[in-house]
Amino acid sequence: MSLRTRLALPVACYVVLLVSALQTLVVPVVADIQRHLGVSASSASWVVTANLLAAAVLTPMLGRLGDLYGRRPVMLGVLAVVLLGSVLAATTSSLPLLLAGRVAQAASFGLFPLAIGMLREELPPQRLTGAMAVVSGMLSVGAGFGLVVTGLLMRHGGDYHQLFWLSTALTAVGLAGVWLLPRRAGAATGRLDWTGAVLLGLGLVLLILPLEEGNGWGWGSFRVIGSLAAAVVVLAAFVLFERRAAHPLVSPRMLRHRPIVVANAAGLFLGFSMFAVFLATSALVQTPPAVAGYGFGASVLAASLVYLLPGTAGGVITAPLGGRLVARFGAKATLVIAAVLAGAGFAMLALLHTATWQVIVGALAVNSAVTFGYAALPALLIANVEPAETGIANSVNSIARSVGMSLGTAFVVTMVTRNPIPGPVPLPREAQFVTIFAVGAALAVLAAVVVAWALPRPRPATFTVEEVEADEVLGAAGLDVPAHR
């Protein structure tokens, strides 16, 4: 195996970690940006919203471009755009220019499907399952890394521009790494379906925007209901158009094939779970117990380092373990295990949250479940799509996770701001956190049932147990039955 091929896995891990770190770096500093720029809270929130909306538009296009023209050149182009956006955000004190920088950074979302497609091209089948599991686990690790680094850099009221200089340096490293990857021709033929891309992007913007802004607009307002209704119409038009297109952005089979539909539904649940546990746990532990009668009065830094870091850093261990589960039991069983573990974690948080260890263990269980689920999804998609569809299939799944993250954010924000405890600083009631965690547990049970019922039995893998045991990613211990995809 050549040196360039050996670089495929570490480079893929790094760029995917970069994706999720860029997503969460700015979340804790929106209030700092508001104060520094002298804008309203709703205007400052667009630093997050604009990034998500642009990602919804760009991700499927970038995944398809990688299928058509090769992963390496598209990844280089994406990282160059992200680098320019990071420099712009680091050097400006203008909200419009900052938003332009965040839109450019949104191109990074395309790196995950491109990285998965690159691994499929570079690695032998017996290494692919473990490699995809480790790379997928970096989504959770990177999200935690972003939150922790932000807490450290901003612990003494630091300048938020430091975060964008950090993202500039991290992106430059990623650019150098991708430059060393092997050159491969595109796996697909045809051209980019621009009409389909516009319809899908518009439909996703109409879907995600009200989920992000619903708390400010009012969930029963005309803007929310109208946007959601328009999203249904536009996405239905997209499906009808793709059925007639000569070179569709998303093949009609991909829109109706049961394993892919279930994989996208599972991605929606996992995205919801990750952000729901991040935001709810952070808010719970920062609540002052002297005022609210619950909570720990933790600082932002303590919330990140003590309560959230164990779950996210644990992804370094749980990601390879997820790969072992997929190799030994198959993607279906791993997704069921992930849903059951998430349900147990949410249930524990709902019932037990009066001691530090209880919150840490509950959050760790949910985060580990998300990592297991992320390990299974690429394997499930790879087993059900052709090589020429790898990028776009994982792009659509990435969008499903992003929509789930938006739903999780919207749900938590809505719950913690309704019916607060009266006082100088309104605080959520304990029952509202219990409701958040109980809903997470109920959704986990539903996800487990849907995956167990809807997914077909896994097909036997074409490689031997000995080959899987020799996998440099999964290691040599613990596999003693035939592997499954």
Tab-separated table of C-alpha atoms in Angstrom:
chain	number	residue	atom	x	y	z
A	1	MET	CA	0.000	0.000	0.000
A	2	SER	CA	1.478	3.367	-1.030
A	3	LEU	CA	2.131	6.216	1.391
A	4	ARG	CA	-0.559	8.343	-0.265
A	5	THR	CA	-3.114	5.574	0.217
A	6	ARG	CA	-2.064	5.147	3.852
A	7	LEU	CA	-2.765	8.850	4.367
A	8	ALA	CA	-6.410	8.387	3.328
A	9	LEU	CA	-7.726	7.450	6.783
A	10	PRO	CA	-5.873	10.035	8.921
A	11	VAL	CA	-6.673	12.814	6.438
A	12	ALA	CA	-10.339	11.783	6.323
A	13	CYS	CA	-10.488	11.752	10.144
A	14	TYR	CA	-8.945	15.208	10.325
A	15	VAL	CA	-11.189	16.904	7.765
A	16	VAL	CA	-14.348	15.405	9.309
A	17	LEU	CA	-13.246	16.555	12.768
A	18	LEU	CA	-12.763	19.994	11.196
A	19	VAL	CA	-16.340	19.932	9.834
A	20	SER	CA	-17.990	19.481	13.221
A	21	ALA	CA	-15.526	21.753	15.045
A	22	LEU	CA	-16.306	24.636	12.659
A	23	GLN	CA	-19.992	24.022	13.300
A	24	THR	CA	-19.813	24.294	17.104
A	25	LEU	CA	-16.953	26.771	17.622
A	26	VAL	CA	-19.226	29.806	17.360
A	27	VAL	CA	-22.310	28.461	19.147
A	28	PRO	CA	-21.210	29.548	22.674
A	29	VAL	CA	-20.040	33.023	21.535
A	30	VAL	CA	-23.149	34.312	19.746
A	31	ALA	CA	-23.813	36.646	22.695
A	32	ASP	CA	-20.209	37.927	22.534
A	33	ILE	CA	-20.602	38.605	18.815
A	34	GLN	CA	-23.833	40.466	19.525
A	35	ARG	CA	-22.147	42.731	22.076
A	36	HIS	CA	-19.023	43.329	19.993
A	37	LEU	CA	-20.910	44.227	16.804
A	38	GLY	CA	-23.726	46.107	18.563
A	39	VAL	CA	-26.510	44.153	16.839
A	40	SER	CA	-29.697	42.520	18.071
A	41	ALA	CA	-29.800	38.957	19.371
A	42	SER	CA	-31.842	37.800	16.368
A	43	SER	CA	-29.309	39.348	13.968
A	44	ALA	CA	-26.370	37.722	15.784
A	45	SER	CA	-28.083	34.320	15.674
A	46	TRP	CA	-27.685	34.379	11.899
A	47	VAL	CA	-24.012	33.575	12.438
A	48	VAL	CA	-25.271	30.036	13.150
A	49	THR	CA	-28.395	30.043	10.960
A	50	ALA	CA	-26.686	31.295	7.779
A	51	ASN	CA	-24.075	28.553	8.125
A	52	LEU	CA	-26.709	25.814	8.389
A	53	LEU	CA	-28.792	27.150	5.503
A	54	ALA	CA	-25.775	27.452	3.199
A	55	ALA	CA	-24.710	23.938	4.172
A	56	ALA	CA	-28.136	22.600	3.187
A	57	VAL	CA	-27.710	24.107	-0.278
A	58	LEU	CA	-24.026	23.256	-0.824
A	59	THR	CA	-23.677	19.752	0.629
A	60	PRO	CA	-25.614	17.751	-2.020
A	61	MET	CA	-23.977	19.722	-4.849
A	62	LEU	CA	-20.481	19.101	-3.484
A	63	GLY	CA	-21.164	15.405	-2.918
A	64	ARG	CA	-22.343	15.048	-6.525
A	65	LEU	CA	-19.373	17.030	-7.867
A	66	GLY	CA	-17.072	14.620	-6.032
A	67	ASP	CA	-18.836	11.680	-7.702
A	68	LEU	CA	-18.430	13.338	-11.121
A	69	TYR	CA	-14.947	14.854	-11.016
A	70	GLY	CA	-13.097	13.057	-8.225
A	71	ARG	CA	-12.996	13.589	-4.460
A	72	ARG	CA	-9.523	15.144	-4.156
A	73	PRO	CA	-10.010	18.216	-6.396
A	74	VAL	CA	-13.420	18.963	-4.875
A	75	MET	CA	-12.045	18.618	-1.328
A	76	LEU	CA	-9.206	20.986	-2.207
A	77	GLY	CA	-11.688	23.505	-3.597
A	78	VAL	CA	-13.903	23.205	-0.512
A	79	LEU	CA	-10.986	23.755	1.874
A	80	ALA	CA	-9.774	26.756	-0.136
A	81	VAL	CA	-13.234	28.352	0.167
A	82	VAL	CA	-13.382	27.541	3.903
A	83	LEU	CA	-9.909	29.050	4.373
A	84	LEU	CA	-10.957	32.301	2.695
A	85	GLY	CA	-14.155	32.394	4.762
A	86	SER	CA	-12.213	31.849	7.991
A	87	VAL	CA	-9.778	34.675	7.183
A	88	LEU	CA	-12.671	36.983	6.335
A	89	ALA	CA	-14.472	36.165	9.608
A	90	ALA	CA	-11.235	36.637	11.590
A	91	THR	CA	-10.501	40.086	10.150
A	92	THR	CA	-13.913	41.755	10.016
A	93	SER	CA	-16.093	43.573	12.526
A	94	SER	CA	-19.001	43.868	10.110
A	95	LEU	CA	-21.980	41.545	10.494
A	96	PRO	CA	-22.650	41.206	6.724
A	97	LEU	CA	-19.000	40.269	6.091
A	98	LEU	CA	-19.000	37.909	9.071
A	99	LEU	CA	-22.098	36.197	7.641
A	100	ALA	CA	-20.364	35.954	4.253
A	101	GLY	CA	-17.445	34.236	5.993
A	102	ARG	CA	-19.779	31.809	7.745
A	103	VAL	CA	-21.517	31.006	4.447
A	104	ALA	CA	-18.102	30.198	2.946
A	105	GLN	CA	-17.299	28.002	5.972
A	106	ALA	CA	-20.527	26.081	5.322
A	107	ALA	CA	-18.826	24.428	2.336
A	108	SER	CA	-16.995	22.318	4.938
A	109	PHE	CA	-20.165	20.229	5.418
A	110	GLY	CA	-19.422	18.663	2.046
A	111	LEU	CA	-16.170	17.190	3.356
A	112	PHE	CA	-17.873	14.296	5.177
A	113	PRO	CA	-19.525	12.673	2.133
A	114	LEU	CA	-16.410	13.398	0.085
A	115	ALA	CA	-14.214	11.723	2.726
A	116	ILE	CA	-16.442	8.627	2.833
A	117	GLY	CA	-16.342	8.385	-0.964
A	118	MET	CA	-12.563	8.732	-0.916
A	119	LEU	CA	-12.227	5.908	1.623
A	120	ARG	CA	-14.384	3.652	-0.544
A	121	GLU	CA	-11.984	4.245	-3.424
A	122	GLU	CA	-8.733	3.864	-1.499
A	123	LEU	CA	-9.260	1.087	1.055
A	124	PRO	CA	-9.818	-2.661	0.634
A	125	PRO	CA	-13.234	-3.969	1.803
A	126	GLN	CA	-11.873	-5.521	5.010
A	127	ARG	CA	-10.574	-2.115	6.165
A	128	LEU	CA	-13.510	-0.038	4.975
A	129	THR	CA	-16.002	-0.744	7.786
A	130	GLY	CA	-13.600	0.179	10.560
A	131	ALA	CA	-12.286	3.210	8.700
A	132	MET	CA	-15.770	4.618	8.084
A	133	ALA	CA	-16.660	4.046	11.735
A	134	VAL	CA	-13.624	5.967	12.975
A	135	VAL	CA	-14.204	8.816	10.512
A	136	SER	CA	-17.889	9.043	11.444
A	137	GLY	CA	-16.950	9.125	15.124
A	138	MET	CA	-14.949	12.271	14.443
A	139	LEU	CA	-18.257	14.112	13.932
A	140	SER	CA	-19.009	13.743	17.642
A	141	VAL	CA	-15.396	14.256	18.748
A	142	GLY	CA	-15.072	17.405	16.636
A	143	ALA	CA	-18.282	18.867	18.030
A	144	GLY	CA	-16.986	18.410	21.567
A	145	PHE	CA	-13.569	19.744	20.561
A	146	GLY	CA	-15.192	22.916	19.241
A	147	LEU	CA	-17.141	23.490	22.450
A	148	VAL	CA	-14.145	22.853	24.711
A	149	VAL	CA	-11.729	25.024	22.715
A	150	THR	CA	-14.250	27.849	22.718
A	151	GLY	CA	-14.614	27.544	26.484
A	152	LEU	CA	-10.840	27.667	26.954
A	153	LEU	CA	-10.207	30.603	24.618
A	154	MET	CA	-13.123	32.650	25.942
A	155	ARG	CA	-12.804	31.817	29.653
A	156	HIS	CA	-11.464	35.285	30.542
A	157	GLY	CA	-13.608	37.248	28.107
A	158	GLY	CA	-11.333	36.684	25.096
A	159	ASP	CA	-11.893	38.089	21.622
A	160	TYR	CA	-14.100	35.822	19.517
A	161	HIS	CA	-11.886	36.599	16.478
A	162	GLN	CA	-9.386	34.127	17.980
A	163	LEU	CA	-11.780	31.307	17.110
A	164	PHE	CA	-11.733	32.211	13.431
A	165	TRP	CA	-7.931	32.501	13.397
A	166	LEU	CA	-7.868	29.025	14.923
A	167	SER	CA	-10.220	27.737	12.222
A	168	THR	CA	-7.927	29.344	9.619
A	169	ALA	CA	-4.925	27.423	10.941
A	170	LEU	CA	-6.877	24.160	11.209
A	171	THR	CA	-8.168	24.533	7.640
A	172	ALA	CA	-4.663	25.198	6.305
A	173	VAL	CA	-3.480	21.929	7.870
A	174	GLY	CA	-6.402	20.098	6.257
A	175	LEU	CA	-5.581	21.644	2.877
A	176	ALA	CA	-2.008	20.375	3.111
A	177	GLY	CA	-3.209	16.895	4.059
A	178	VAL	CA	-5.709	16.597	1.196
A	179	TRP	CA	-3.042	17.796	-1.270
A	180	LEU	CA	-1.065	14.613	-0.480
A	181	LEU	CA	-3.972	12.252	-1.325
A	182	PRO	CA	-3.916	10.148	-4.513
A	183	ARG	CA	-5.537	11.538	-7.670
A	184	ARG	CA	-8.547	9.523	-8.876
A	185	ALA	CA	-10.979	10.073	-11.711
A	186	GLY	CA	-14.670	10.608	-10.944
A	187	ALA	CA	-16.785	7.483	-10.432
A	188	ALA	CA	-19.931	8.908	-12.077
A	189	THR	CA	-20.752	10.139	-15.569
A	190	GLY	CA	-23.094	12.885	-16.732
A	191	ARG	CA	-23.352	16.402	-15.403
A	192	LEU	CA	-24.570	18.269	-12.348
A	193	ASP	CA	-28.355	18.543	-12.179
A	194	TRP	CA	-28.618	22.293	-11.537
A	195	THR	CA	-32.417	22.392	-11.525
A	196	GLY	CA	-32.570	19.558	-9.005
A	197	ALA	CA	-29.876	21.243	-6.889
A	198	VAL	CA	-31.845	24.528	-6.823
A	199	LEU	CA	-35.111	22.772	-5.907
A	200	LEU	CA	-33.474	20.675	-3.174
A	201	GLY	CA	-31.562	23.651	-1.769
A	202	LEU	CA	-34.667	25.871	-1.729
A	203	GLY	CA	-36.765	23.148	-0.110
A	204	LEU	CA	-34.170	22.557	2.602
A	205	VAL	CA	-33.833	26.286	3.326
A	206	LEU	CA	-37.613	26.546	3.683
A	207	LEU	CA	-37.515	23.556	6.058
A	208	ILE	CA	-34.520	24.489	8.234
A	209	LEU	CA	-35.149	28.260	8.491
A	210	PRO	CA	-38.421	28.007	10.490
A	211	LEU	CA	-36.888	25.311	12.695
A	212	GLU	CA	-34.061	27.706	13.573
A	213	GLU	CA	-36.194	30.850	13.873
A	214	GLY	CA	-39.465	29.386	15.167
A	215	ASN	CA	-38.855	30.385	18.761
A	216	GLY	CA	-38.513	34.044	17.771
A	217	TRP	CA	-41.179	34.063	15.068
A	218	GLY	CA	-43.682	32.039	17.097
A	219	TRP	CA	-44.396	28.410	16.245
A	220	GLY	CA	-47.955	29.183	15.203
A	221	SER	CA	-47.022	32.225	13.107
A	222	PHE	CA	-47.721	32.561	9.394
A	223	ARG	CA	-43.979	32.650	8.619
A	224	VAL	CA	-43.322	29.295	10.298
A	225	ILE	CA	-46.388	27.495	8.958
A	226	GLY	CA	-46.047	29.068	5.528
A	227	SER	CA	-42.346	28.153	5.265
A	228	LEU	CA	-42.980	24.556	6.290
A	229	ALA	CA	-45.874	24.230	3.846
A	230	ALA	CA	-43.750	25.720	1.060
A	231	ALA	CA	-40.947	23.266	1.945
A	232	VAL	CA	-43.326	20.336	1.432
A	233	VAL	CA	-44.418	21.698	-1.963
A	234	VAL	CA	-40.881	22.419	-3.196
A	235	LEU	CA	-39.454	19.085	-1.998
A	236	ALA	CA	-42.371	17.258	-3.642
A	237	ALA	CA	-41.577	19.126	-6.871
A	238	PHE	CA	-37.941	18.064	-6.476
A	239	VAL	CA	-38.930	14.386	-6.230
A	240	LEU	CA	-41.167	14.644	-9.311
A	241	PHE	CA	-38.440	16.407	-11.294
A	242	GLU	CA	-35.776	13.852	-10.322
A	243	ARG	CA	-37.963	11.045	-11.660
A	244	ARG	CA	-37.859	12.647	-15.129
A	245	ALA	CA	-34.291	14.019	-15.167
A	246	ALA	CA	-31.751	12.350	-17.477
A	247	HIS	CA	-28.939	12.820	-14.915
A	248	PRO	CA	-30.719	13.300	-11.560
A	249	LEU	CA	-28.932	14.791	-8.570
A	250	VAL	CA	-30.504	12.037	-6.434
A	251	SER	CA	-31.609	8.894	-8.241
A	252	PRO	CA	-35.305	8.005	-7.778
A	253	ARG	CA	-34.256	4.610	-6.375
A	254	MET	CA	-32.375	6.389	-3.600
A	255	LEU	CA	-35.540	8.268	-2.629
A	256	ARG	CA	-37.646	5.137	-2.216
A	257	HIS	CA	-35.196	2.311	-1.409
A	258	ARG	CA	-36.105	1.235	2.116
A	259	PRO	CA	-32.594	0.858	3.613
A	260	ILE	CA	-31.622	4.349	2.441
A	261	VAL	CA	-34.870	5.882	3.709
A	262	VAL	CA	-34.350	4.209	7.106
A	263	ALA	CA	-30.709	5.374	7.171
A	264	ASN	CA	-31.841	8.968	6.631
A	265	ALA	CA	-34.533	8.649	9.333
A	266	ALA	CA	-31.882	7.277	11.702
A	267	GLY	CA	-29.600	10.197	10.806
A	268	LEU	CA	-32.422	12.580	11.686
A	269	PHE	CA	-32.795	10.956	15.123
A	270	LEU	CA	-29.039	10.892	15.796
A	271	GLY	CA	-28.663	14.579	14.883
A	272	PHE	CA	-31.561	15.425	17.197
A	273	SER	CA	-30.039	13.379	20.021
A	274	MET	CA	-26.567	14.914	19.736
A	275	PHE	CA	-27.685	18.532	19.916
A	276	ALA	CA	-30.499	17.874	22.412
A	277	VAL	CA	-28.082	16.312	24.901
A	278	PHE	CA	-25.412	19.003	24.289
A	279	LEU	CA	-27.745	21.952	24.800
A	280	ALA	CA	-29.988	20.510	27.527
A	281	THR	CA	-27.091	19.195	29.618
A	282	SER	CA	-25.197	22.472	29.290
A	283	ALA	CA	-28.251	24.496	30.359
A	284	LEU	CA	-29.096	22.101	33.210
A	285	VAL	CA	-25.656	22.153	34.847
A	286	GLN	CA	-25.315	25.954	34.518
A	287	THR	CA	-28.590	26.555	36.399
A	288	PRO	CA	-27.891	27.983	39.907
A	289	PRO	CA	-29.354	25.585	42.509
A	290	ALA	CA	-29.847	28.343	45.095
A	291	VAL	CA	-32.400	30.018	42.818
A	292	ALA	CA	-33.967	27.145	40.869
A	293	GLY	CA	-33.695	24.300	43.391
A	294	TYR	CA	-31.757	22.108	40.942
A	295	GLY	CA	-28.639	22.339	38.781
A	296	PHE	CA	-24.969	22.851	39.649
A	297	GLY	CA	-24.232	26.522	38.914
A	298	ALA	CA	-21.394	25.503	36.585
A	299	SER	CA	-19.574	27.987	34.361
A	300	VAL	CA	-19.548	27.610	30.558
A	301	LEU	CA	-15.992	26.231	30.791
A	302	ALA	CA	-16.921	23.725	33.526
A	303	ALA	CA	-20.003	22.644	31.580
A	304	SER	CA	-17.787	21.900	28.562
A	305	LEU	CA	-14.848	20.272	30.348
A	306	VAL	CA	-16.547	18.386	33.191
A	307	TYR	CA	-19.947	17.408	31.838
A	308	LEU	CA	-19.656	17.288	28.023
A	309	LEU	CA	-16.016	16.458	27.316
A	310	PRO	CA	-16.142	12.841	28.646
A	311	GLY	CA	-18.888	11.969	26.175
A	312	THR	CA	-17.318	13.629	23.157
A	313	ALA	CA	-13.715	12.642	23.874
A	314	GLY	CA	-14.929	9.104	24.442
A	315	GLY	CA	-15.623	9.004	20.716
A	316	VAL	CA	-11.944	8.175	20.215
A	317	ILE	CA	-12.714	4.824	21.901
A	318	THR	CA	-16.351	4.310	20.940
A	319	ALA	CA	-15.835	5.000	17.205
A	320	PRO	CA	-13.564	1.939	16.673
A	321	LEU	CA	-15.885	-0.040	18.962
A	322	GLY	CA	-18.755	0.960	16.686
A	323	GLY	CA	-16.731	-0.376	13.773
A	324	ARG	CA	-16.338	-3.698	15.593
A	325	LEU	CA	-20.092	-3.866	16.157
A	326	VAL	CA	-20.792	-3.179	12.482
A	327	ALA	CA	-18.225	-5.772	11.361
A	328	ARG	CA	-19.491	-8.422	13.763
A	329	PHE	CA	-23.268	-7.884	13.849
A	330	GLY	CA	-24.022	-5.638	10.869
A	331	ALA	CA	-25.249	-2.057	10.469
A	332	LYS	CA	-28.842	-2.932	11.393
A	333	ALA	CA	-27.972	-4.447	14.778
A	334	THR	CA	-25.559	-1.595	15.506
A	335	LEU	CA	-28.265	0.998	14.833
A	336	VAL	CA	-30.659	-0.844	17.160
A	337	ILE	CA	-27.958	-0.982	19.856
A	338	ALA	CA	-27.340	2.747	19.364
A	339	ALA	CA	-31.039	3.585	19.735
A	340	VAL	CA	-31.399	1.429	22.871
A	341	LEU	CA	-28.287	2.995	24.421
A	342	ALA	CA	-29.542	6.499	23.620
A	343	GLY	CA	-32.892	5.642	25.196
A	344	ALA	CA	-31.147	4.423	28.353
A	345	GLY	CA	-29.034	7.591	28.526
A	346	PHE	CA	-31.992	9.925	28.067
A	347	ALA	CA	-34.062	7.940	30.591
A	348	MET	CA	-31.243	8.167	33.141
A	349	LEU	CA	-30.986	11.930	32.651
A	350	ALA	CA	-34.751	12.287	33.064
A	351	LEU	CA	-34.794	10.314	36.327
A	352	LEU	CA	-31.341	11.013	37.816
A	353	HIS	CA	-29.688	14.429	37.489
A	354	THR	CA	-28.930	15.508	41.046
A	355	ALA	CA	-25.284	14.349	41.148
A	356	THR	CA	-22.438	15.198	38.804
A	357	TRP	CA	-21.652	11.565	37.966
A	358	GLN	CA	-25.282	10.931	36.986
A	359	VAL	CA	-25.265	13.714	34.394
A	360	ILE	CA	-21.848	12.670	33.064
A	361	VAL	CA	-22.877	9.006	32.684
A	362	GLY	CA	-26.216	9.888	31.051
A	363	ALA	CA	-24.605	12.278	28.566
A	364	LEU	CA	-21.821	9.752	27.909
A	365	ALA	CA	-24.403	7.071	27.066
A	366	VAL	CA	-26.214	9.310	24.584
A	367	ASN	CA	-22.985	10.516	22.967
A	368	SER	CA	-21.701	6.936	22.683
A	369	ALA	CA	-24.991	5.956	21.059
A	370	VAL	CA	-24.606	8.758	18.523
A	371	THR	CA	-21.072	7.578	17.729
A	372	PHE	CA	-22.269	3.978	17.247
A	373	GLY	CA	-25.062	5.192	15.000
A	374	TYR	CA	-22.711	7.358	12.958
A	375	ALA	CA	-20.440	4.323	12.546
A	376	ALA	CA	-23.301	2.251	11.127
A	377	LEU	CA	-24.817	4.763	8.690
A	378	PRO	CA	-22.006	4.946	6.090
A	379	ALA	CA	-21.734	1.132	6.096
A	380	LEU	CA	-25.485	0.859	5.522
A	381	LEU	CA	-25.376	3.373	2.670
A	382	ILE	CA	-22.266	1.862	1.039
A	383	ALA	CA	-23.980	-1.550	0.995
A	384	ASN	CA	-27.004	-0.128	-0.850
A	385	VAL	CA	-25.630	2.348	-3.407
A	386	GLU	CA	-23.280	2.124	-6.347
A	387	PRO	CA	-19.801	3.717	-6.135
A	388	ALA	CA	-20.986	6.520	-8.440
A	389	GLU	CA	-23.681	7.423	-5.869
A	390	THR	CA	-21.531	7.310	-2.722
A	391	GLY	CA	-21.044	11.069	-2.420
A	392	ILE	CA	-24.632	12.125	-2.984
A	393	ALA	CA	-26.033	9.332	-0.752
A	394	ASN	CA	-23.864	10.428	2.160
A	395	SER	CA	-24.662	14.075	1.371
A	396	VAL	CA	-28.388	13.430	1.717
A	397	ASN	CA	-27.713	11.580	4.971
A	398	SER	CA	-25.624	14.521	6.199
A	399	ILE	CA	-28.573	16.809	5.485
A	400	ALA	CA	-30.868	14.499	7.459
A	401	ARG	CA	-28.494	14.780	10.421
A	402	SER	CA	-28.392	18.576	10.040
A	403	VAL	CA	-32.195	18.764	10.026
A	404	GLY	CA	-32.186	16.604	13.157
A	405	MET	CA	-29.698	18.977	14.790
A	406	SER	CA	-31.965	21.911	13.934
A	407	LEU	CA	-34.964	20.083	15.390
A	408	GLY	CA	-33.014	19.247	18.558
A	409	THR	CA	-31.892	22.860	18.930
A	410	ALA	CA	-35.368	24.247	18.324
A	411	PHE	CA	-36.976	21.792	20.743
A	412	VAL	CA	-34.531	22.475	23.583
A	413	VAL	CA	-34.623	26.257	23.131
A	414	THR	CA	-38.426	26.222	23.069
A	415	MET	CA	-38.671	24.062	26.181
A	416	VAL	CA	-36.148	26.000	28.310
A	417	THR	CA	-37.692	29.395	27.485
A	418	ARG	CA	-41.350	28.620	28.097
A	419	ASN	CA	-43.002	29.138	31.494
A	420	PRO	CA	-39.777	30.206	33.301
A	421	ILE	CA	-39.255	30.607	37.040
A	422	PRO	CA	-39.957	34.307	37.798
A	423	GLY	CA	-36.956	36.413	38.775
A	424	PRO	CA	-34.381	38.940	37.528
A	425	VAL	CA	-32.972	36.221	35.240
A	426	PRO	CA	-35.734	33.839	34.052
A	427	LEU	CA	-34.742	30.206	34.544
A	428	PRO	CA	-36.344	27.026	33.184
A	429	ARG	CA	-38.148	24.725	35.561
A	430	GLU	CA	-36.748	21.286	36.314
A	431	ALA	CA	-39.812	19.637	34.775
A	432	GLN	CA	-38.902	21.165	31.403
A	433	PHE	CA	-35.568	19.348	31.367
A	434	VAL	CA	-37.299	16.142	32.407
A	435	THR	CA	-39.643	16.565	29.423
A	436	ILE	CA	-36.701	17.078	27.034
A	437	PHE	CA	-34.978	13.917	28.209
A	438	ALA	CA	-38.235	11.919	28.270
A	439	VAL	CA	-38.984	12.900	24.666
A	440	GLY	CA	-35.440	11.848	23.708
A	441	ALA	CA	-36.014	8.457	25.335
A	442	ALA	CA	-39.353	8.000	23.564
A	443	LEU	CA	-37.839	8.879	20.179
A	444	ALA	CA	-35.028	6.400	20.839
A	445	VAL	CA	-37.557	3.609	21.434
A	446	LEU	CA	-39.347	4.573	18.217
A	447	ALA	CA	-36.048	4.594	16.297
A	448	ALA	CA	-35.127	1.128	17.601
A	449	VAL	CA	-38.510	-0.296	16.559
A	450	VAL	CA	-38.394	1.292	13.079
A	451	VAL	CA	-34.843	0.096	12.373
A	452	ALA	CA	-35.542	-3.433	13.667
A	453	TRP	CA	-38.750	-3.719	11.617
A	454	ALA	CA	-37.916	-1.847	8.414
A	455	LEU	CA	-34.331	-2.866	7.612
A	456	PRO	CA	-33.788	-6.219	5.862
A	457	ARG	CA	-31.411	-8.814	7.255
A	458	PRO	CA	-27.759	-7.976	6.517
A	459	ARG	CA	-26.037	-9.805	3.703
A	460	PRO	CA	-22.868	-11.786	4.447
A	461	ALA	CA	-19.681	-9.885	3.724
A	462	THR	CA	-17.356	-10.998	0.924
A	463	PHE	CA	-14.268	-10.986	3.168
A	464	THR	CA	-13.172	-13.502	5.766
A	465	VAL	CA	-12.987	-13.226	9.521
A	466	GLU	CA	-9.202	-13.449	9.275
A	467	GLU	CA	-9.158	-10.410	7.013
A	468	VAL	CA	-11.318	-8.406	9.392
A	469	GLU	CA	-9.186	-9.454	12.364
A	470	ALA	CA	-6.138	-8.155	10.513
A	471	ASP	CA	-7.808	-4.786	9.995
A	472	GLU	CA	-5.426	-2.067	11.181
A	473	VAL	CA	-8.395	0.050	12.257
A	474	LEU	CA	-10.438	-2.463	14.239
A	475	GLY	CA	-7.507	-4.361	15.703
A	476	ALA	CA	-7.042	-8.085	16.103
A	477	ALA	CA	-9.037	-8.899	19.201
A	478	GLY	CA	-12.618	-9.811	19.796
A	479	LEU	CA	-13.978	-11.012	16.418
A	480	ASP	CA	-14.831	-14.682	16.339
A	481	VAL	CA	-17.902	-14.916	14.110
A	482	PRO	CA	-18.456	-14.144	10.451
A	483	ALA	CA	-18.564	-10.459	9.672
A	484	HIS	CA	-21.559	-8.763	8.106
A	485	ARG	CA	-22.047	-5.556	6.287
